[in-house]
GROMACS .gro file of C-alpha atoms in nm:
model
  321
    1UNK     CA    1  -0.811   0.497  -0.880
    2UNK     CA    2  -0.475   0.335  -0.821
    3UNK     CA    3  -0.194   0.392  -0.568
    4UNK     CA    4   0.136   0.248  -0.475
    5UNK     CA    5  -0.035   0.090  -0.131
    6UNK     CA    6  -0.314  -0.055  -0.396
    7UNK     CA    7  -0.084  -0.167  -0.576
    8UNK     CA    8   0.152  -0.341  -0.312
    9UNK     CA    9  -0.137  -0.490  -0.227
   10UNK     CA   10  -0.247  -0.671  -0.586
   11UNK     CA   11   0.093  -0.787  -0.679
   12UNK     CA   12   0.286  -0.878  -0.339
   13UNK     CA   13  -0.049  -1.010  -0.151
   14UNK     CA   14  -0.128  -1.240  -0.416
   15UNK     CA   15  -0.039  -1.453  -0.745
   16UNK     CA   16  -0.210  -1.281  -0.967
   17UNK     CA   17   0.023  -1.132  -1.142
   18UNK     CA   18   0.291  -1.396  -1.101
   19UNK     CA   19   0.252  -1.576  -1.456
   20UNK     CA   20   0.282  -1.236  -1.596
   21UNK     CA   21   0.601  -1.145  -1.378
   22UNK     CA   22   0.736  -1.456  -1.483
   23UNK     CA   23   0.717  -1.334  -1.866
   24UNK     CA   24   0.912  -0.995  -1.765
   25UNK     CA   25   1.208  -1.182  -1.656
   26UNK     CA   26   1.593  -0.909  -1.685
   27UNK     CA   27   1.370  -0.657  -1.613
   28UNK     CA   28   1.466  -0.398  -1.316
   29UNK     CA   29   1.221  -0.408  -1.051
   30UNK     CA   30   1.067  -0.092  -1.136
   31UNK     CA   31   0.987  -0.106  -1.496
   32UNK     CA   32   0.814  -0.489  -1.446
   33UNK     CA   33   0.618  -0.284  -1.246
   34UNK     CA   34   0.558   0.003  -1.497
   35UNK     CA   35   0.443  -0.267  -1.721
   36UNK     CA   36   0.213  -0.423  -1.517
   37UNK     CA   37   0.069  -0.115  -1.400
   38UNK     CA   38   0.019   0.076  -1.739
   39UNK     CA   39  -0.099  -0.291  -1.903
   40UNK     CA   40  -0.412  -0.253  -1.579
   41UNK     CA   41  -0.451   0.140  -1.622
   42UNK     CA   42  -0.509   0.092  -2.016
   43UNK     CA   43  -0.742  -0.176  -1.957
   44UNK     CA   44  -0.941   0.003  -1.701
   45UNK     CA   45  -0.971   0.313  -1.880
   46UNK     CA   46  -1.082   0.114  -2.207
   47UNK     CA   47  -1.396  -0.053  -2.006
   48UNK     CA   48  -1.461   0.326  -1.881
   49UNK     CA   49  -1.375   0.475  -2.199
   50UNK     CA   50  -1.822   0.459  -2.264
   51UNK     CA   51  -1.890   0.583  -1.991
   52UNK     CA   52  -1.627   0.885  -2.039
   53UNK     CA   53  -1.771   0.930  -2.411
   54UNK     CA   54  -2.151   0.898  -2.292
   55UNK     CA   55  -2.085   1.193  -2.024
   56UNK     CA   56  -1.870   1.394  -2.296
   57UNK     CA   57  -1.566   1.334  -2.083
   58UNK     CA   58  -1.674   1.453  -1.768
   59UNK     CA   59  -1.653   1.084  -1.608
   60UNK     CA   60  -1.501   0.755  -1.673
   61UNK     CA   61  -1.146   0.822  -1.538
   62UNK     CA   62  -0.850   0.628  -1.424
   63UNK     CA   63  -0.574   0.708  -1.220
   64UNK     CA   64  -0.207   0.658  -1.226
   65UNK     CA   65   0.037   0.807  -0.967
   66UNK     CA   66   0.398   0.918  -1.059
   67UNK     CA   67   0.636   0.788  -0.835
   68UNK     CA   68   0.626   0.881  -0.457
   69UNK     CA   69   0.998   0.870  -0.439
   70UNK     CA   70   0.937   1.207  -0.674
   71UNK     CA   71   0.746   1.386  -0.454
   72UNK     CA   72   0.989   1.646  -0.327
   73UNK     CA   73   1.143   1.701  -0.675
   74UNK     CA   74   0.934   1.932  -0.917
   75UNK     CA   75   1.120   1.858  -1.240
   76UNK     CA   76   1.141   1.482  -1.203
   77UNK     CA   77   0.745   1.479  -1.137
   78UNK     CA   78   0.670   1.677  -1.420
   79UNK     CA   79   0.903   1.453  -1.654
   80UNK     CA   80   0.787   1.145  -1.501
   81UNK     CA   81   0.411   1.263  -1.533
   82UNK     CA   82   0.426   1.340  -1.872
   83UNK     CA   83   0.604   1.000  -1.963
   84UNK     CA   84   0.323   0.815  -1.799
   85UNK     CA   85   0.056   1.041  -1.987
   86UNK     CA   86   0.217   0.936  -2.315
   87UNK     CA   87   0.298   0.557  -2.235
   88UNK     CA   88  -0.070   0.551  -2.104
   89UNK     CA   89  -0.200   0.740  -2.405
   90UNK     CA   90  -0.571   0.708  -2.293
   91UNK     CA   91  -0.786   1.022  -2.301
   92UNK     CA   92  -0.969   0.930  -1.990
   93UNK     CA   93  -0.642   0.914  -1.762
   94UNK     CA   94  -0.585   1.137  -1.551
   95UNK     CA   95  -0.202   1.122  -1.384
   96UNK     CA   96  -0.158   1.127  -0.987
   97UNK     CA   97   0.056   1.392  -0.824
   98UNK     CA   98   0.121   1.471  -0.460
   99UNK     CA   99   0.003   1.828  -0.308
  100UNK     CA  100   0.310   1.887  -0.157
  101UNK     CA  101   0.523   2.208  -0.187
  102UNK     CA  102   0.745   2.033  -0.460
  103UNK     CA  103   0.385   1.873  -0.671
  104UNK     CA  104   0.196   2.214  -0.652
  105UNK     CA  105   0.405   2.394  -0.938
  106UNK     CA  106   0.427   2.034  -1.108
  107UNK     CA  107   0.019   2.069  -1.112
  108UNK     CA  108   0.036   2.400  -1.274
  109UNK     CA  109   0.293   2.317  -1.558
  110UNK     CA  110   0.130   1.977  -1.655
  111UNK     CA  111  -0.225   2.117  -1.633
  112UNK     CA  112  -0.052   2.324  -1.884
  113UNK     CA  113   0.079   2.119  -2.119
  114UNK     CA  114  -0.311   1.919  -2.126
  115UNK     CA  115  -0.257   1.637  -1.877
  116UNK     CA  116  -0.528   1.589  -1.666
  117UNK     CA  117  -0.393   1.576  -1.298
  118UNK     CA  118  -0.534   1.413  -0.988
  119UNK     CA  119  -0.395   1.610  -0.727
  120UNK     CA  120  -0.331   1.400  -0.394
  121UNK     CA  121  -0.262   1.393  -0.011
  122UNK     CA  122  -0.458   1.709   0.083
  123UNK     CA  123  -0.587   1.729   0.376
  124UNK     CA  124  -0.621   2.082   0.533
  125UNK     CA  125  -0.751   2.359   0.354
  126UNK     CA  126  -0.441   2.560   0.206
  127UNK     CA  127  -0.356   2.175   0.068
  128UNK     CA  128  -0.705   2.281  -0.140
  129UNK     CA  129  -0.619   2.638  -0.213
  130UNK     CA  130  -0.290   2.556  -0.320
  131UNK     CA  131  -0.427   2.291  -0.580
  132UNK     CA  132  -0.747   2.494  -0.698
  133UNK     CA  133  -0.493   2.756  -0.751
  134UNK     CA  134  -0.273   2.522  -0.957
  135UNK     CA  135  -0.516   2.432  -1.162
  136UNK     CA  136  -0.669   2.746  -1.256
  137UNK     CA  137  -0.319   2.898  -1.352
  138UNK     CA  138  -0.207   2.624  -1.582
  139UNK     CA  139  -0.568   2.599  -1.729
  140UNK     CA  140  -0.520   2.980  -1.806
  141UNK     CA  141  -0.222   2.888  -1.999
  142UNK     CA  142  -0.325   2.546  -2.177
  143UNK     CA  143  -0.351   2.540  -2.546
  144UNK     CA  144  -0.761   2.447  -2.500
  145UNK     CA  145  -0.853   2.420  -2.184
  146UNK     CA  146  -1.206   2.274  -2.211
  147UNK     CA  147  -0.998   1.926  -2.324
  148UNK     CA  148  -0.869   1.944  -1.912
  149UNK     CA  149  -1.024   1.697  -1.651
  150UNK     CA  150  -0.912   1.720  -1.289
  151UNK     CA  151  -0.965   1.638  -0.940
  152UNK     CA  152  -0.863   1.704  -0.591
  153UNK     CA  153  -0.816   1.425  -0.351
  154UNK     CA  154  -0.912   1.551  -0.041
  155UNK     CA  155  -0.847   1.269   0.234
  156UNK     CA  156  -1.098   1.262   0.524
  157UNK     CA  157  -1.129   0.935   0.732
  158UNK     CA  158  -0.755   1.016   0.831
  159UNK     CA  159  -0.788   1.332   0.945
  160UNK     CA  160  -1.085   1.222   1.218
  161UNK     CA  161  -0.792   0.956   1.364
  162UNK     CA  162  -0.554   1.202   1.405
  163UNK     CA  163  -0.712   1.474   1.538
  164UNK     CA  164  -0.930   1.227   1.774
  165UNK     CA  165  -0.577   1.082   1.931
  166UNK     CA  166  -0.500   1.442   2.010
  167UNK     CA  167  -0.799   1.539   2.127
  168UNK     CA  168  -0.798   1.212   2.398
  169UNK     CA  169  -0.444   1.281   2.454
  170UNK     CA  170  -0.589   1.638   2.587
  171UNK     CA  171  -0.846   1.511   2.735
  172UNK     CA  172  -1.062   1.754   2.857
  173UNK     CA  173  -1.422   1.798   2.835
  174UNK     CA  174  -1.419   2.043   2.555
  175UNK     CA  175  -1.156   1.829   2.357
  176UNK     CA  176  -1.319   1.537   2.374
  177UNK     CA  177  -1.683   1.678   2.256
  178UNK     CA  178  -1.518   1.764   1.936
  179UNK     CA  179  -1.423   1.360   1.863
  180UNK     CA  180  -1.528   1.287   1.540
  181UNK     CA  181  -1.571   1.631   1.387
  182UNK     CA  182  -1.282   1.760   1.230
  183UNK     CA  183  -1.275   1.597   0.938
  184UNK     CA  184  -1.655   1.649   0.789
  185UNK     CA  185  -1.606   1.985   0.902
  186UNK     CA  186  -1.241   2.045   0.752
  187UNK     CA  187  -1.395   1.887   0.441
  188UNK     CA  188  -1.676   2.133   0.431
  189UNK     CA  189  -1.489   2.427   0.465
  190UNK     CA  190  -1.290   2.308   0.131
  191UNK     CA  191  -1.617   2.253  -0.050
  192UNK     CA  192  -1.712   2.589   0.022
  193UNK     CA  193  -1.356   2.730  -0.073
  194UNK     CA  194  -1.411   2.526  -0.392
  195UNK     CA  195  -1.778   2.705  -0.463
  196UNK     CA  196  -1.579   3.033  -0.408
  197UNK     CA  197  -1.312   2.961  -0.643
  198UNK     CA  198  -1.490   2.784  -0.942
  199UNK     CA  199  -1.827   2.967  -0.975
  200UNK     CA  200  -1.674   3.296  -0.875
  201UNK     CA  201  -1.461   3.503  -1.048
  202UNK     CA  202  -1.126   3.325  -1.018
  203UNK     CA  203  -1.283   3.090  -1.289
  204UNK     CA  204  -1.475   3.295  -1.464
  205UNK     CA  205  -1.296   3.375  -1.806
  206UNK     CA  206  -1.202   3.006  -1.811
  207UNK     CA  207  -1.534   2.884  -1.789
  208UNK     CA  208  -1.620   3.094  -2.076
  209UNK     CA  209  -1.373   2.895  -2.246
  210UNK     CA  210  -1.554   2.570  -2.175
  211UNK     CA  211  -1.302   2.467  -1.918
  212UNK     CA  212  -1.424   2.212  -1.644
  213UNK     CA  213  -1.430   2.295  -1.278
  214UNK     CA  214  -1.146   2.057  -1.071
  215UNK     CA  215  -1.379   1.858  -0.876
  216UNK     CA  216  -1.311   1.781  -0.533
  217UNK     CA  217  -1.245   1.419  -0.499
  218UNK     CA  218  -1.274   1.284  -0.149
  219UNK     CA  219  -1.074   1.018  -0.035
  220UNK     CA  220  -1.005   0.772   0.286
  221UNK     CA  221  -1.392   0.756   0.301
  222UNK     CA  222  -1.409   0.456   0.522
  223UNK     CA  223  -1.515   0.502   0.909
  224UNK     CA  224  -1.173   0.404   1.065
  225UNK     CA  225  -1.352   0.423   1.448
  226UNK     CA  226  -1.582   0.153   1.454
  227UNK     CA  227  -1.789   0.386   1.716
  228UNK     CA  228  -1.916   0.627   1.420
  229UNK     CA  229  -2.149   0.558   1.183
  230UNK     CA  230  -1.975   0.288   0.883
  231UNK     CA  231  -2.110   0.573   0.589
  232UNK     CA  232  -2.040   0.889   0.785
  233UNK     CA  233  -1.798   0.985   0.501
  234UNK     CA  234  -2.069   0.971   0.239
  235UNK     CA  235  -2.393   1.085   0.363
  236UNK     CA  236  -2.221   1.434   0.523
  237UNK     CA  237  -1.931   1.451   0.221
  238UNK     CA  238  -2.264   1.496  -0.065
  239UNK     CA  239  -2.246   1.795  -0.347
  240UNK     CA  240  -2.244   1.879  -0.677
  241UNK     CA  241  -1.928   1.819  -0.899
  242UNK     CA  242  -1.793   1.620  -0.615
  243UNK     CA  243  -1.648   1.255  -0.638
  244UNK     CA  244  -1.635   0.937  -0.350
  245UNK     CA  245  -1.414   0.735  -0.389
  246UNK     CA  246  -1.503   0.463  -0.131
  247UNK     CA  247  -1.391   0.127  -0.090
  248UNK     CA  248  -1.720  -0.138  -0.157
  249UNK     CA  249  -1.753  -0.225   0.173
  250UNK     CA  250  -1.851   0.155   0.270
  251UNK     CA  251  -2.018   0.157  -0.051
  252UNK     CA  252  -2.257  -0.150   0.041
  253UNK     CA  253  -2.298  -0.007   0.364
  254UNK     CA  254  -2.452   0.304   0.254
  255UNK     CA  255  -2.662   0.095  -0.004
  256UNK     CA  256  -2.800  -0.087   0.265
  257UNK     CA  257  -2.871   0.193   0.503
  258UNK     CA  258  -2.701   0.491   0.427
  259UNK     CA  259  -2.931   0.827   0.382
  260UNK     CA  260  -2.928   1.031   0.072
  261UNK     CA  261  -2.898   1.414   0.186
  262UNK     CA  262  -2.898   1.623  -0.098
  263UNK     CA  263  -2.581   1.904  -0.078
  264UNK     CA  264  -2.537   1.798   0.274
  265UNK     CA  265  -2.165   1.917   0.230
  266UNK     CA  266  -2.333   2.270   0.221
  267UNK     CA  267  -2.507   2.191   0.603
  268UNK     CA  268  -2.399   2.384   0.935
  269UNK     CA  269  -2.051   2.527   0.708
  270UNK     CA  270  -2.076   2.785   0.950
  271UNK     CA  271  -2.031   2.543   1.277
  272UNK     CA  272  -1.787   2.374   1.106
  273UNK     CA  273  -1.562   2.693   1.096
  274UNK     CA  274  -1.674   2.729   1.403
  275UNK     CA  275  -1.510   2.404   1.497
  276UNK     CA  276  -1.217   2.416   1.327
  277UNK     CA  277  -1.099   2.768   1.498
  278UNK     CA  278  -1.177   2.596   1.800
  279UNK     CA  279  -0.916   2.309   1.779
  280UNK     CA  280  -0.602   2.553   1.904
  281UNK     CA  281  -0.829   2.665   2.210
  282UNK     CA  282  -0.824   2.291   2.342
  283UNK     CA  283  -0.498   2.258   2.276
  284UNK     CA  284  -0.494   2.082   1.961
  285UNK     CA  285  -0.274   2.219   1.655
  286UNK     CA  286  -0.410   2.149   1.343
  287UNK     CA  287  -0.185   2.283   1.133
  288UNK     CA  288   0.039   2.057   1.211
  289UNK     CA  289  -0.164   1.737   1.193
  290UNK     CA  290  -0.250   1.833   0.886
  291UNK     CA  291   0.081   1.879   0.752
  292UNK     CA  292   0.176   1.588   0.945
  293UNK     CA  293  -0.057   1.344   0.763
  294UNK     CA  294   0.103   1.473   0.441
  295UNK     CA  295   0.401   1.391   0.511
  296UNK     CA  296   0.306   1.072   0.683
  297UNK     CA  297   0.098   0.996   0.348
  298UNK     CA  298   0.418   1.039   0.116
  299UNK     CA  299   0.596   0.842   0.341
  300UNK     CA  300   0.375   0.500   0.321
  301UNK     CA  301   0.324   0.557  -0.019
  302UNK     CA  302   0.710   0.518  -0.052
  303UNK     CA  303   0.703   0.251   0.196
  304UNK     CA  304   0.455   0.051  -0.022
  305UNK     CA  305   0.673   0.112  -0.336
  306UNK     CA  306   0.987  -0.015  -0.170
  307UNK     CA  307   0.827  -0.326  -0.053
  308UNK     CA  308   0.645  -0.374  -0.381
  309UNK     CA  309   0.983  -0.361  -0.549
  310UNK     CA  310   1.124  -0.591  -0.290
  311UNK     CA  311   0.821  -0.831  -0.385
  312UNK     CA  312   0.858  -0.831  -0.768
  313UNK     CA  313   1.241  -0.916  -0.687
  314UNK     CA  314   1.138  -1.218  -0.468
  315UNK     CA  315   0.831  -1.350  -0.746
  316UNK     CA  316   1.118  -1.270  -1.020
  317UNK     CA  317   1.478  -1.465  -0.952
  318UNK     CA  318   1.614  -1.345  -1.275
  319UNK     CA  319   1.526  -0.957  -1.194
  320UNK     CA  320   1.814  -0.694  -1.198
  321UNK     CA  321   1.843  -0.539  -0.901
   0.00000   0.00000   0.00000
């Protein structure tokens, strides 16, 4: 996967890409970038591109995001979605687009039109709905939807460290039990959502069709509390048709001592609505720290562009501005 943070990070952190910045010289800041980016994304989905034949192109994907600055405008996501698709022009791409009130019709008309779509920066559960739901209506209208691959990116880690600051900031005895617990539990209750959705009979006629479920993709995987277990995120967050996309350190974690539980993410769902309804009775909204975090996602994913930008005009002299 790729984001604008990711991405910040690779060509302002480092020198990498410097020879090759050098070579894009009266470029604007934002299209050096664009070539950079798509020259990485092409590559990367031509070492996956066996893998996504092998599986019959249920895996071997690479991901692109549209702009952040787009994600409160539905037209300019959808025309800067499909522009990426076709400058990419790699089967096994699949194009990133925010979850937020703007990207969720943006879903449904490029789902449409046959790009696959990694939806982004859910992280409460009518973030899911609203993205399954997408999905499923623009599939119904595609040309051939069996050709569609996409995923949800359901964030996790960050939804522990918000909900754990308001919990402490409570600060009572109940509150503070529940440390730690939101977000396996939030994540379950999407899992389950997705079950009820995609082998129900929302999906039904589609699957007929040979259309692919939208797996749920989760995301922020790494233990941000160093008092919880380092592979928390993976051994409770395992299903079928479900994607991890952890950093390596997590990853070598879990290979080192991490526990395989088979469909763990289908464990205790019931506690974990359980758990959820019981935020507002501590005192803890979480709605709104849900819908916070979305909006506090966009935002450093705009952040990160800016400063990216700022970078390439710094490693570039001769860059219009």
């Amino acid at each position: 996967t790729s984001n604008p943070s990711i991405f910040e990070k690779a060509i302002a952190g480092s020198d990498l890409y410097d020879e090759q910045l050098a070579s894009l010289g009266g470029l604007d800041p934002q299209a050096a970038f664009e070539t950079l980016a798509v020259a990485d994304i092409q590559h990367a989905a031509d070492i996956l591109a066996g893998v996504f034949d092998s599986s019959g192109g249920n895996d071997g994907y690479v991901s692109l995001e549209v702009s952040p600055r787009l994600a409160h405008d539905t037209a300019a996501t959808i025309a800067d979605a499909m522009r990426l698709w076709n400058v990419v022009n790699r089967p096994n791409l699949m194009v990133k687009v925010p979850a937020t009130k703007a990207g969720i019709p943006a879903i449904e008309e490029l789902t449409a039109a046959g790009v696959n779509v990694n939806a982004t920066l859910m992280f409460s559960l009518e973030h899911y709905e609203d993205v399954a739901s997408a999905y499923v209506r623009g599939a119904e209208r595609a040309s051939d939807p069996s050709t569609l691959a996409s995923v949800a990116s359901f964030f996790v880690s960050r939804v522990d460290s918000a909900t754990d600051a308001a919990l402490e900031n409570v600060g009572t005895e109940d509150a503070l039990r529940l440390r730690g617990k939101a977000a396996v539990a939030n994540a379950k209750l999407a899992y389950r959502r997705y079950g009820e959705i995609f082998n129900g009979r929302p999906f039904a006629s589609l699957r007929a069709r040979g259309t692919r479920p939208q797996r749920v993709l989760w995301a922020s995987t790494s233990t941000k509390n160093p008092s919880y277990s380092d592979v928390m995120y993976i051994e409770e967050l395992i299903g079928k048709n479900t994607v991890n996309t952890a950093p390596p350190d997590t990853i070598e974690a879990f290979l080192d001592h991490g526990t395989v539980r088979a469909d763990s993410l289908c464990d205790q769902v019931e506690e974990a609505q359980i758990l959820i309804a019981s935020l507002p009775d501590v005192g803890v909204d979480f709605d709104a720290i849900t819908s916070e975090l979305q909006v506090a996602g966009v935002a450093a994913f705009s952040a990160a562009f800016d400063t990216l930008l700022a970078a390439i005009v710094r490693k570039q002299p001769g860059t219009l501005v």
